[in-house]
Amino acid sequence: MWLAFFITQIIEIPIFSFLNRREPIRSNIFSIALTNMLTWPIATILWNYTSISLFLLELGIILLETFIFSFIFGLDTKKAFVFAIVINSISAGFGFLIHQYSNGKTF
């Protein structure tokens, strides 16, 4: 299970850093790592213990991350929303591919 968390970090930190180039790399790493420490357990628990669809789960995480990026880290709300969509779409896409090619045995 922790492997999935680390893969999420490896995917999302560079993407967030690229999108948020105006901020120092340390700030970006801190922002996305803290955000993932809050949202990843929520998504994992909901995915494993409820029948919520992946689409609704990702949509909820995107909205929560928009709030975190905007109100906690001070990004413009529209920019935060775009960042959250891009980051989570790419991360979910990689997760889907890893799951498909590993027959679900990786996590």
PDB file of N, CA and C in Angstrom:
ATOM      1  N   MET A   1       0.825  -1.190   0.000  1.00  0.00           N
ATOM      2  CA  MET A   1       0.000   0.000   0.000  1.00  0.00           C
ATOM      3  C   MET A   1       0.872   1.257   0.000  1.00  0.00           C
ATOM      4  N   TRP A   2       1.963   1.259   0.751  1.00  0.00           N
ATOM      5  CA  TRP A   2       2.827   2.433   0.778  1.00  0.00           C
ATOM      6  C   TRP A   2       3.528   2.659  -0.544  1.00  0.00           C
ATOM      7  N   LEU A   3       3.695   1.597  -1.312  1.00  0.00           N
ATOM      8  CA  LEU A   3       4.293   1.743  -2.637  1.00  0.00           C
ATOM      9  C   LEU A   3       3.445   2.683  -3.495  1.00  0.00           C
ATOM     10  N   ALA A   4       2.144   2.539  -3.414  1.00  0.00           N
ATOM     11  CA  ALA A   4       1.248   3.412  -4.172  1.00  0.00           C
ATOM     12  C   ALA A   4       1.393   4.870  -3.744  1.00  0.00           C
ATOM     13  N   PHE A   5       1.562   5.101  -2.451  1.00  0.00           N
ATOM     14  CA  PHE A   5       1.757   6.470  -1.956  1.00  0.00           C
ATOM     15  C   PHE A   5       3.048   7.068  -2.513  1.00  0.00           C
ATOM     16  N   PHE A   6       4.121   6.294  -2.492  1.00  0.00           N
ATOM     17  CA  PHE A   6       5.398   6.802  -3.001  1.00  0.00           C
ATOM     18  C   PHE A   6       5.363   7.018  -4.513  1.00  0.00           C
ATOM     19  N   ILE A   7       4.681   6.152  -5.227  1.00  0.00           N
ATOM     20  CA  ILE A   7       4.525   6.354  -6.669  1.00  0.00           C
ATOM     21  C   ILE A   7       3.735   7.631  -6.934  1.00  0.00           C
ATOM     22  N   THR A   8       2.701   7.859  -6.136  1.00  0.00           N
ATOM     23  CA  THR A   8       1.921   9.098  -6.255  1.00  0.00           C
ATOM     24  C   THR A   8       2.816  10.313  -6.061  1.00  0.00           C
ATOM     25  N   GLN A   9       3.662  10.270  -5.050  1.00  0.00           N
ATOM     26  CA  GLN A   9       4.578  11.382  -4.797  1.00  0.00           C
ATOM     27  C   GLN A   9       5.539  11.576  -5.972  1.00  0.00           C
ATOM     28  N   ILE A  10       6.098  10.482  -6.456  1.00  0.00           N
ATOM     29  CA  ILE A  10       7.066  10.547  -7.557  1.00  0.00           C
ATOM     30  C   ILE A  10       6.431  11.150  -8.814  1.00  0.00           C
ATOM     31  N   ILE A  11       5.175  10.868  -9.029  1.00  0.00           N
ATOM     32  CA  ILE A  11       4.469  11.394 -10.202  1.00  0.00           C
ATOM     33  C   ILE A  11       4.052  12.854  -9.980  1.00  0.00           C
ATOM     34  N   GLU A  12       3.483  13.141  -8.829  1.00  0.00           N
ATOM     35  CA  GLU A  12       2.853  14.439  -8.622  1.00  0.00           C
ATOM     36  C   GLU A  12       3.819  15.576  -8.267  1.00  0.00           C
ATOM     37  N   ILE A  13       4.902  15.291  -7.593  1.00  0.00           N
ATOM     38  CA  ILE A  13       5.838  16.361  -7.219  1.00  0.00           C
ATOM     39  C   ILE A  13       6.428  17.054  -8.447  1.00  0.00           C
ATOM     40  N   PRO A  14       6.960  16.319  -9.432  1.00  0.00           N
ATOM     41  CA  PRO A  14       7.506  17.025 -10.604  1.00  0.00           C
ATOM     42  C   PRO A  14       6.439  17.788 -11.401  1.00  0.00           C
ATOM     43  N   ILE A  15       5.245  17.225 -11.491  1.00  0.00           N
ATOM     44  CA  ILE A  15       4.184  17.894 -12.243  1.00  0.00           C
ATOM     45  C   ILE A  15       3.784  19.196 -11.546  1.00  0.00           C
ATOM     46  N   PHE A  16       3.578  19.127 -10.242  1.00  0.00           N
ATOM     47  CA  PHE A  16       3.217  20.332  -9.486  1.00  0.00           C
ATOM     48  C   PHE A  16       4.336  21.365  -9.574  1.00  0.00           C
ATOM     49  N   SER A  17       5.568  20.913  -9.460  1.00  0.00           N
ATOM     50  CA  SER A  17       6.718  21.830  -9.539  1.00  0.00           C
ATOM     51  C   SER A  17       6.799  22.494 -10.911  1.00  0.00           C
ATOM     52  N   PHE A  18       6.512  21.731 -11.958  1.00  0.00           N
ATOM     53  CA  PHE A  18       6.514  22.295 -13.306  1.00  0.00           C
ATOM     54  C   PHE A  18       5.404  23.332 -13.456  1.00  0.00           C
ATOM     55  N   LEU A  19       4.218  23.017 -12.976  1.00  0.00           N
ATOM     56  CA  LEU A  19       3.083  23.929 -13.102  1.00  0.00           C
ATOM     57  C   LEU A  19       3.249  25.175 -12.234  1.00  0.00           C
ATOM     58  N   ASN A  20       3.916  25.036 -11.112  1.00  0.00           N
ATOM     59  CA  ASN A  20       4.053  26.127 -10.150  1.00  0.00           C
ATOM     60  C   ASN A  20       5.511  26.612 -10.111  1.00  0.00           C
ATOM     61  N   ARG A  21       6.063  26.900 -11.279  1.00  0.00           N
ATOM     62  CA  ARG A  21       7.475  27.254 -11.417  1.00  0.00           C
ATOM     63  C   ARG A  21       7.879  28.528 -10.679  1.00  0.00           C
ATOM     64  N   ARG A  22       6.938  29.378 -10.370  1.00  0.00           N
ATOM     65  CA  ARG A  22       7.280  30.639  -9.700  1.00  0.00           C
ATOM     66  C   ARG A  22       7.714  30.430  -8.254  1.00  0.00           C
ATOM     67  N   GLU A  23       7.322  29.310  -7.686  1.00  0.00           N
ATOM     68  CA  GLU A  23       7.685  29.018  -6.294  1.00  0.00           C
ATOM     69  C   GLU A  23       8.959  28.184  -6.251  1.00  0.00           C
ATOM     70  N   PRO A  24       9.716  28.305  -5.173  1.00  0.00           N
ATOM     71  CA  PRO A  24      10.921  27.479  -5.035  1.00  0.00           C
ATOM     72  C   PRO A  24      10.575  25.991  -4.975  1.00  0.00           C
ATOM     73  N   ILE A  25      11.481  25.160  -5.437  1.00  0.00           N
ATOM     74  CA  ILE A  25      11.242  23.712  -5.491  1.00  0.00           C
ATOM     75  C   ILE A  25      10.911  23.151  -4.112  1.00  0.00           C
ATOM     76  N   ARG A  26      11.586  23.634  -3.063  1.00  0.00           N
ATOM     77  CA  ARG A  26      11.305  23.129  -1.712  1.00  0.00           C
ATOM     78  C   ARG A  26       9.863  23.418  -1.304  1.00  0.00           C
ATOM     79  N   SER A  27       9.390  24.586  -1.648  1.00  0.00           N
ATOM     80  CA  SER A  27       8.020  24.956  -1.332  1.00  0.00           C
ATOM     81  C   SER A  27       7.033  24.052  -2.071  1.00  0.00           C
ATOM     82  N   ASN A  28       7.327  23.771  -3.340  1.00  0.00           N
ATOM     83  CA  ASN A  28       6.460  22.889  -4.124  1.00  0.00           C
ATOM     84  C   ASN A  28       6.456  21.474  -3.566  1.00  0.00           C
ATOM     85  N   ILE A  29       7.626  20.971  -3.205  1.00  0.00           N
ATOM     86  CA  ILE A  29       7.710  19.622  -2.640  1.00  0.00           C
ATOM     87  C   ILE A  29       6.912  19.557  -1.341  1.00  0.00           C
ATOM     88  N   PHE A  30       7.084  20.563  -0.486  1.00  0.00           N
ATOM     89  CA  PHE A  30       6.339  20.607   0.768  1.00  0.00           C
ATOM     90  C   PHE A  30       4.838  20.660   0.510  1.00  0.00           C
ATOM     91  N   SER A  31       4.420  21.509  -0.408  1.00  0.00           N
ATOM     92  CA  SER A  31       2.990  21.693  -0.689  1.00  0.00           C
ATOM     93  C   SER A  31       2.335  20.411  -1.169  1.00  0.00           C
ATOM     94  N   ILE A  32       2.936  19.760  -2.161  1.00  0.00           N
ATOM     95  CA  ILE A  32       2.302  18.564  -2.725  1.00  0.00           C
ATOM     96  C   ILE A  32       2.431  17.380  -1.776  1.00  0.00           C
ATOM     97  N   ALA A  33       3.550  17.274  -1.066  1.00  0.00           N
ATOM     98  CA  ALA A  33       3.705  16.170  -0.112  1.00  0.00           C
ATOM     99  C   ALA A  33       2.685  16.287   1.016  1.00  0.00           C
ATOM    100  N   LEU A  34       2.515  17.491   1.553  1.00  0.00           N
ATOM    101  CA  LEU A  34       1.531  17.692   2.617  1.00  0.00           C
ATOM    102  C   LEU A  34       0.110  17.453   2.107  1.00  0.00           C
ATOM    103  N   THR A  35      -0.166  17.949   0.925  1.00  0.00           N
ATOM    104  CA  THR A  35      -1.488  17.733   0.337  1.00  0.00           C
ATOM    105  C   THR A  35      -1.758  16.243   0.170  1.00  0.00           C
ATOM    106  N   ASN A  36      -0.784  15.493  -0.336  1.00  0.00           N
ATOM    107  CA  ASN A  36      -0.966  14.053  -0.510  1.00  0.00           C
ATOM    108  C   ASN A  36      -1.088  13.318   0.815  1.00  0.00           C
ATOM    109  N   MET A  37      -0.411  13.803   1.842  1.00  0.00           N
ATOM    110  CA  MET A  37      -0.544  13.174   3.162  1.00  0.00           C
ATOM    111  C   MET A  37      -1.958  13.336   3.715  1.00  0.00           C
ATOM    112  N   LEU A  38      -2.641  14.368   3.255  1.00  0.00           N
ATOM    113  CA  LEU A  38      -4.022  14.579   3.687  1.00  0.00           C
ATOM    114  C   LEU A  38      -5.029  13.860   2.798  1.00  0.00           C
ATOM    115  N   THR A  39      -4.831  13.928   1.481  1.00  0.00           N
ATOM    116  CA  THR A  39      -5.850  13.405   0.567  1.00  0.00           C
ATOM    117  C   THR A  39      -5.670  11.932   0.210  1.00  0.00           C
ATOM    118  N   TRP A  40      -4.427  11.462   0.164  1.00  0.00           N
ATOM    119  CA  TRP A  40      -4.194  10.071  -0.249  1.00  0.00           C
ATOM    120  C   TRP A  40      -4.852   9.061   0.684  1.00  0.00           C
ATOM    121  N   PRO A  41      -4.735   9.214   2.020  1.00  0.00           N
ATOM    122  CA  PRO A  41      -5.421   8.260   2.906  1.00  0.00           C
ATOM    123  C   PRO A  41      -6.939   8.288   2.745  1.00  0.00           C
ATOM    124  N   ILE A  42      -7.477   9.475   2.537  1.00  0.00           N
ATOM    125  CA  ILE A  42      -8.929   9.584   2.345  1.00  0.00           C
ATOM    126  C   ILE A  42      -9.341   8.807   1.097  1.00  0.00           C
ATOM    127  N   ALA A  43      -8.634   9.040  -0.001  1.00  0.00           N
ATOM    128  CA  ALA A  43      -8.962   8.356  -1.254  1.00  0.00           C
ATOM    129  C   ALA A  43      -8.779   6.846  -1.120  1.00  0.00           C
ATOM    130  N   THR A  44      -7.721   6.424  -0.464  1.00  0.00           N
ATOM    131  CA  THR A  44      -7.442   4.996  -0.312  1.00  0.00           C
ATOM    132  C   THR A  44      -8.516   4.309   0.521  1.00  0.00           C
ATOM    133  N   ILE A  45      -8.886   4.923   1.622  1.00  0.00           N
ATOM    134  CA  ILE A  45      -9.922   4.339   2.483  1.00  0.00           C
ATOM    135  C   ILE A  45     -11.256   4.273   1.746  1.00  0.00           C
ATOM    136  N   LEU A  46     -11.635   5.361   1.085  1.00  0.00           N
ATOM    137  CA  LEU A  46     -12.901   5.362   0.347  1.00  0.00           C
ATOM    138  C   LEU A  46     -12.898   4.336  -0.785  1.00  0.00           C
ATOM    139  N   TRP A  47     -11.769   4.206  -1.487  1.00  0.00           N
ATOM    140  CA  TRP A  47     -11.680   3.259  -2.595  1.00  0.00           C
ATOM    141  C   TRP A  47     -11.766   1.814  -2.093  1.00  0.00           C
ATOM    142  N   ASN A  48     -11.112   1.534  -0.976  1.00  0.00           N
ATOM    143  CA  ASN A  48     -11.055   0.155  -0.471  1.00  0.00           C
ATOM    144  C   ASN A  48     -12.293  -0.275   0.307  1.00  0.00           C
ATOM    145  N   TYR A  49     -13.011   0.667   0.912  1.00  0.00           N
ATOM    146  CA  TYR A  49     -14.091   0.280   1.812  1.00  0.00           C
ATOM    147  C   TYR A  49     -15.476   0.789   1.427  1.00  0.00           C
ATOM    148  N   THR A  50     -15.593   1.415   0.269  1.00  0.00           N
ATOM    149  CA  THR A  50     -16.904   1.847  -0.208  1.00  0.00           C
ATOM    150  C   THR A  50     -17.058   1.431  -1.666  1.00  0.00           C
ATOM    151  N   SER A  51     -18.217   1.652  -2.198  1.00  0.00           N
ATOM    152  CA  SER A  51     -18.453   1.333  -3.611  1.00  0.00           C
ATOM    153  C   SER A  51     -18.468   2.595  -4.471  1.00  0.00           C
ATOM    154  N   ILE A  52     -17.868   3.651  -3.970  1.00  0.00           N
ATOM    155  CA  ILE A  52     -17.845   4.913  -4.709  1.00  0.00           C
ATOM    156  C   ILE A  52     -17.068   4.731  -6.020  1.00  0.00           C
ATOM    157  N   SER A  53     -17.543   5.354  -7.074  1.00  0.00           N
ATOM    158  CA  SER A  53     -16.888   5.212  -8.373  1.00  0.00           C
ATOM    159  C   SER A  53     -15.572   5.987  -8.375  1.00  0.00           C
ATOM    160  N   LEU A  54     -14.652   5.531  -9.198  1.00  0.00           N
ATOM    161  CA  LEU A  54     -13.352   6.187  -9.303  1.00  0.00           C
ATOM    162  C   LEU A  54     -13.520   7.640  -9.763  1.00  0.00           C
ATOM    163  N   PHE A  55     -14.451   7.869 -10.678  1.00  0.00           N
ATOM    164  CA  PHE A  55     -14.694   9.230 -11.166  1.00  0.00           C
ATOM    165  C   PHE A  55     -15.118  10.157 -10.035  1.00  0.00           C
ATOM    166  N   LEU A  56     -16.094   9.738  -9.226  1.00  0.00           N
ATOM    167  CA  LEU A  56     -16.562  10.575  -8.124  1.00  0.00           C
ATOM    168  C   LEU A  56     -15.488  10.747  -7.059  1.00  0.00           C
ATOM    169  N   LEU A  57     -14.731   9.698  -6.822  1.00  0.00           N
ATOM    170  CA  LEU A  57     -13.637   9.782  -5.860  1.00  0.00           C
ATOM    171  C   LEU A  57     -12.597  10.801  -6.306  1.00  0.00           C
ATOM    172  N   GLU A  58     -12.172  10.711  -7.558  1.00  0.00           N
ATOM    173  CA  GLU A  58     -11.183  11.670  -8.086  1.00  0.00           C
ATOM    174  C   GLU A  58     -11.746  13.091  -8.124  1.00  0.00           C
ATOM    175  N   LEU A  59     -13.014  13.232  -8.451  1.00  0.00           N
ATOM    176  CA  LEU A  59     -13.638  14.554  -8.457  1.00  0.00           C
ATOM    177  C   LEU A  59     -13.613  15.173  -7.058  1.00  0.00           C
ATOM    178  N   GLY A  60     -13.933  14.371  -6.049  1.00  0.00           N
ATOM    179  CA  GLY A  60     -13.881  14.855  -4.672  1.00  0.00           C
ATOM    180  C   GLY A  60     -12.477  15.246  -4.253  1.00  0.00           C
ATOM    181  N   ILE A  61     -11.490  14.451  -4.648  1.00  0.00           N
ATOM    182  CA  ILE A  61     -10.099  14.753  -4.321  1.00  0.00           C
ATOM    183  C   ILE A  61      -9.655  16.023  -5.047  1.00  0.00           C
ATOM    184  N   ILE A  62     -10.070  16.190  -6.288  1.00  0.00           N
ATOM    185  CA  ILE A  62      -9.735  17.413  -7.039  1.00  0.00           C
ATOM    186  C   ILE A  62     -10.298  18.635  -6.329  1.00  0.00           C
ATOM    187  N   LEU A  63     -11.531  18.563  -5.874  1.00  0.00           N
ATOM    188  CA  LEU A  63     -12.132  19.705  -5.168  1.00  0.00           C
ATOM    189  C   LEU A  63     -11.431  19.970  -3.838  1.00  0.00           C
ATOM    190  N   LEU A  64     -11.097  18.916  -3.113  1.00  0.00           N
ATOM    191  CA  LEU A  64     -10.387  19.076  -1.843  1.00  0.00           C
ATOM    192  C   LEU A  64      -8.996  19.659  -2.070  1.00  0.00           C
ATOM    193  N   GLU A  65      -8.286  19.172  -3.078  1.00  0.00           N
ATOM    194  CA  GLU A  65      -6.960  19.697  -3.372  1.00  0.00           C
ATOM    195  C   GLU A  65      -7.022  21.134  -3.885  1.00  0.00           C
ATOM    196  N   THR A  66      -8.073  21.479  -4.613  1.00  0.00           N
ATOM    197  CA  THR A  66      -8.253  22.874  -5.025  1.00  0.00           C
ATOM    198  C   THR A  66      -8.342  23.766  -3.796  1.00  0.00           C
ATOM    199  N   PHE A  67      -9.125  23.348  -2.824  1.00  0.00           N
ATOM    200  CA  PHE A  67      -9.246  24.102  -1.578  1.00  0.00           C
ATOM    201  C   PHE A  67      -7.888  24.223  -0.883  1.00  0.00           C
ATOM    202  N   ILE A  68      -7.171  23.113  -0.780  1.00  0.00           N
ATOM    203  CA  ILE A  68      -5.867  23.129  -0.106  1.00  0.00           C
ATOM    204  C   ILE A  68      -4.884  24.034  -0.841  1.00  0.00           C
ATOM    205  N   PHE A  69      -4.785  23.868  -2.157  1.00  0.00           N
ATOM    206  CA  PHE A  69      -3.847  24.692  -2.931  1.00  0.00           C
ATOM    207  C   PHE A  69      -4.208  26.168  -2.852  1.00  0.00           C
ATOM    208  N   SER A  70      -5.499  26.459  -2.894  1.00  0.00           N
ATOM    209  CA  SER A  70      -5.948  27.848  -2.937  1.00  0.00           C
ATOM    210  C   SER A  70      -5.899  28.518  -1.572  1.00  0.00           C
ATOM    211  N   PHE A  71      -6.543  27.924  -0.596  1.00  0.00           N
ATOM    212  CA  PHE A  71      -6.713  28.613   0.675  1.00  0.00           C
ATOM    213  C   PHE A  71      -5.560  28.382   1.651  1.00  0.00           C
ATOM    214  N   ILE A  72      -4.900  27.263   1.568  1.00  0.00           N
ATOM    215  CA  ILE A  72      -3.788  27.011   2.480  1.00  0.00           C
ATOM    216  C   ILE A  72      -2.477  27.505   1.884  1.00  0.00           C
ATOM    217  N   PHE A  73      -2.261  27.236   0.594  1.00  0.00           N
ATOM    218  CA  PHE A  73      -0.996  27.607  -0.027  1.00  0.00           C
ATOM    219  C   PHE A  73      -1.065  28.889  -0.853  1.00  0.00           C
ATOM    220  N   GLY A  74      -2.246  29.508  -0.938  1.00  0.00           N
ATOM    221  CA  GLY A  74      -2.373  30.831  -1.524  1.00  0.00           C
ATOM    222  C   GLY A  74      -2.403  30.920  -3.039  1.00  0.00           C
ATOM    223  N   LEU A  75      -2.648  29.814  -3.732  1.00  0.00           N
ATOM    224  CA  LEU A  75      -2.781  29.895  -5.188  1.00  0.00           C
ATOM    225  C   LEU A  75      -4.141  30.470  -5.551  1.00  0.00           C
ATOM    226  N   ASP A  76      -4.209  31.141  -6.694  1.00  0.00           N
ATOM    227  CA  ASP A  76      -5.472  31.602  -7.238  1.00  0.00           C
ATOM    228  C   ASP A  76      -6.396  30.387  -7.412  1.00  0.00           C
ATOM    229  N   THR A  77      -7.684  30.540  -7.099  1.00  0.00           N
ATOM    230  CA  THR A  77      -8.613  29.413  -7.111  1.00  0.00           C
ATOM    231  C   THR A  77      -8.682  28.734  -8.476  1.00  0.00           C
ATOM    232  N   LYS A  78      -8.746  29.511  -9.553  1.00  0.00           N
ATOM    233  CA  LYS A  78      -8.809  28.914 -10.891  1.00  0.00           C
ATOM    234  C   LYS A  78      -7.531  28.141 -11.204  1.00  0.00           C
ATOM    235  N   LYS A  79      -6.389  28.730 -10.854  1.00  0.00           N
ATOM    236  CA  LYS A  79      -5.111  28.069 -11.079  1.00  0.00           C
ATOM    237  C   LYS A  79      -5.026  26.791 -10.232  1.00  0.00           C
ATOM    238  N   ALA A  80      -5.462  26.875  -8.993  1.00  0.00           N
ATOM    239  CA  ALA A  80      -5.445  25.709  -8.101  1.00  0.00           C
ATOM    240  C   ALA A  80      -6.314  24.584  -8.666  1.00  0.00           C
ATOM    241  N   PHE A  81      -7.471  24.944  -9.219  1.00  0.00           N
ATOM    242  CA  PHE A  81      -8.370  23.949  -9.809  1.00  0.00           C
ATOM    243  C   PHE A  81      -7.717  23.277 -11.022  1.00  0.00           C
ATOM    244  N   VAL A  82      -7.103  24.065 -11.882  1.00  0.00           N
ATOM    245  CA  VAL A  82      -6.414  23.507 -13.054  1.00  0.00           C
ATOM    246  C   VAL A  82      -5.264  22.601 -12.608  1.00  0.00           C
ATOM    247  N   PHE A  83      -4.480  23.045 -11.643  1.00  0.00           N
ATOM    248  CA  PHE A  83      -3.380  22.232 -11.120  1.00  0.00           C
ATOM    249  C   PHE A  83      -3.911  20.899 -10.606  1.00  0.00           C
ATOM    250  N   ALA A  84      -4.978  20.947  -9.826  1.00  0.00           N
ATOM    251  CA  ALA A  84      -5.544  19.729  -9.242  1.00  0.00           C
ATOM    252  C   ALA A  84      -6.051  18.770 -10.327  1.00  0.00           C
ATOM    253  N   ILE A  85      -6.696  19.316 -11.353  1.00  0.00           N
ATOM    254  CA  ILE A  85      -7.184  18.466 -12.447  1.00  0.00           C
ATOM    255  C   ILE A  85      -6.019  17.813 -13.179  1.00  0.00           C
ATOM    256  N   VAL A  86      -5.021  18.591 -13.550  1.00  0.00           N
ATOM    257  CA  VAL A  86      -3.883  18.062 -14.298  1.00  0.00           C
ATOM    258  C   VAL A  86      -3.143  17.019 -13.477  1.00  0.00           C
ATOM    259  N   ILE A  87      -2.799  17.363 -12.257  1.00  0.00           N
ATOM    260  CA  ILE A  87      -2.025  16.464 -11.401  1.00  0.00           C
ATOM    261  C   ILE A  87      -2.767  15.156 -11.160  1.00  0.00           C
ATOM    262  N   ASN A  88      -4.037  15.244 -10.811  1.00  0.00           N
ATOM    263  CA  ASN A  88      -4.790  14.034 -10.490  1.00  0.00           C
ATOM    264  C   ASN A  88      -5.135  13.213 -11.723  1.00  0.00           C
ATOM    265  N   SER A  89      -5.333  13.852 -12.854  1.00  0.00           N
ATOM    266  CA  SER A  89      -5.593  13.098 -14.087  1.00  0.00           C
ATOM    267  C   SER A  89      -4.379  12.273 -14.482  1.00  0.00           C
ATOM    268  N   ILE A  90      -3.212  12.889 -14.425  1.00  0.00           N
ATOM    269  CA  ILE A  90      -1.986  12.166 -14.783  1.00  0.00           C
ATOM    270  C   ILE A  90      -1.701  11.068 -13.768  1.00  0.00           C
ATOM    271  N   SER A  91      -1.822  11.376 -12.497  1.00  0.00           N
ATOM    272  CA  SER A  91      -1.564  10.397 -11.441  1.00  0.00           C
ATOM    273  C   SER A  91      -2.541   9.223 -11.524  1.00  0.00           C
ATOM    274  N   ALA A  92      -3.812   9.511 -11.711  1.00  0.00           N
ATOM    275  CA  ALA A  92      -4.817   8.449 -11.831  1.00  0.00           C
ATOM    276  C   ALA A  92      -4.574   7.622 -13.091  1.00  0.00           C
ATOM    277  N   GLY A  93      -4.177   8.275 -14.167  1.00  0.00           N
ATOM    278  CA  GLY A  93      -3.864   7.549 -15.400  1.00  0.00           C
ATOM    279  C   GLY A  93      -2.711   6.574 -15.218  1.00  0.00           C
ATOM    280  N   PHE A  94      -1.644   7.038 -14.569  1.00  0.00           N
ATOM    281  CA  PHE A  94      -0.527   6.142 -14.286  1.00  0.00           C
ATOM    282  C   PHE A  94      -0.951   5.007 -13.371  1.00  0.00           C
ATOM    283  N   GLY A  95      -1.732   5.327 -12.353  1.00  0.00           N
ATOM    284  CA  GLY A  95      -2.227   4.294 -11.442  1.00  0.00           C
ATOM    285  C   GLY A  95      -3.050   3.247 -12.164  1.00  0.00           C
ATOM    286  N   PHE A  96      -3.896   3.700 -13.068  1.00  0.00           N
ATOM    287  CA  PHE A  96      -4.709   2.779 -13.855  1.00  0.00           C
ATOM    288  C   PHE A  96      -3.832   1.866 -14.711  1.00  0.00           C
ATOM    289  N   LEU A  97      -2.829   2.457 -15.372  1.00  0.00           N
ATOM    290  CA  LEU A  97      -1.926   1.657 -16.214  1.00  0.00           C
ATOM    291  C   LEU A  97      -1.130   0.647 -15.396  1.00  0.00           C
ATOM    292  N   ILE A  98      -0.607   1.096 -14.266  1.00  0.00           N
ATOM    293  CA  ILE A  98       0.146   0.176 -13.407  1.00  0.00           C
ATOM    294  C   ILE A  98      -0.747  -0.967 -12.952  1.00  0.00           C
ATOM    295  N   HIS A  99      -1.959  -0.643 -12.570  1.00  0.00           N
ATOM    296  CA  HIS A  99      -2.903  -1.674 -12.120  1.00  0.00           C
ATOM    297  C   HIS A  99      -3.224  -2.649 -13.251  1.00  0.00           C
ATOM    298  N   GLN A 100      -3.452  -2.137 -14.442  1.00  0.00           N
ATOM    299  CA  GLN A 100      -3.785  -2.987 -15.580  1.00  0.00           C
ATOM    300  C   GLN A 100      -2.635  -3.928 -15.952  1.00  0.00           C
ATOM    301  N   TYR A 101      -1.430  -3.385 -16.000  1.00  0.00           N
ATOM    302  CA  TYR A 101      -0.287  -4.190 -16.448  1.00  0.00           C
ATOM    303  C   TYR A 101       0.270  -5.103 -15.365  1.00  0.00           C
ATOM    304  N   SER A 102      -0.093  -4.865 -14.116  1.00  0.00           N
ATOM    305  CA  SER A 102       0.370  -5.737 -13.055  1.00  0.00           C
ATOM    306  C   SER A 102      -0.743  -6.690 -12.596  1.00  0.00           C
ATOM    307  N   ASN A 103      -1.870  -6.674 -13.286  1.00  0.00           N
ATOM    308  CA  ASN A 103      -3.031  -7.480 -12.937  1.00  0.00           C
ATOM    309  C   ASN A 103      -3.493  -7.216 -11.504  1.00  0.00           C
ATOM    310  N   GLY A 104      -3.291  -5.988 -11.051  1.00  0.00           N
ATOM    311  CA  GLY A 104      -3.729  -5.600  -9.716  1.00  0.00           C
ATOM    312  C   GLY A 104      -2.863  -6.116  -8.591  1.00  0.00           C
ATOM    313  N   LYS A 105      -1.709  -6.700  -8.891  1.00  0.00           N
ATOM    314  CA  LYS A 105      -0.876  -7.317  -7.867  1.00  0.00           C
ATOM    315  C   LYS A 105       0.146  -6.372  -7.251  1.00  0.00           C
ATOM    316  N   THR A 106       0.334  -5.202  -7.824  1.00  0.00           N
ATOM    317  CA  THR A 106       1.349  -4.278  -7.327  1.00  0.00           C
ATOM    318  C   THR A 106       0.974  -3.715  -5.968  1.00  0.00           C
ATOM    319  N   PHE A 107      -0.302  -3.421  -5.783  1.00  0.00           N
ATOM    320  CA  PHE A 107      -0.711  -2.761  -4.552  1.00  0.00           C
ATOM    321  C   PHE A 107      -1.505  -3.731  -3.721  1.00  0.00           C
TER     322      PHE A 107
END
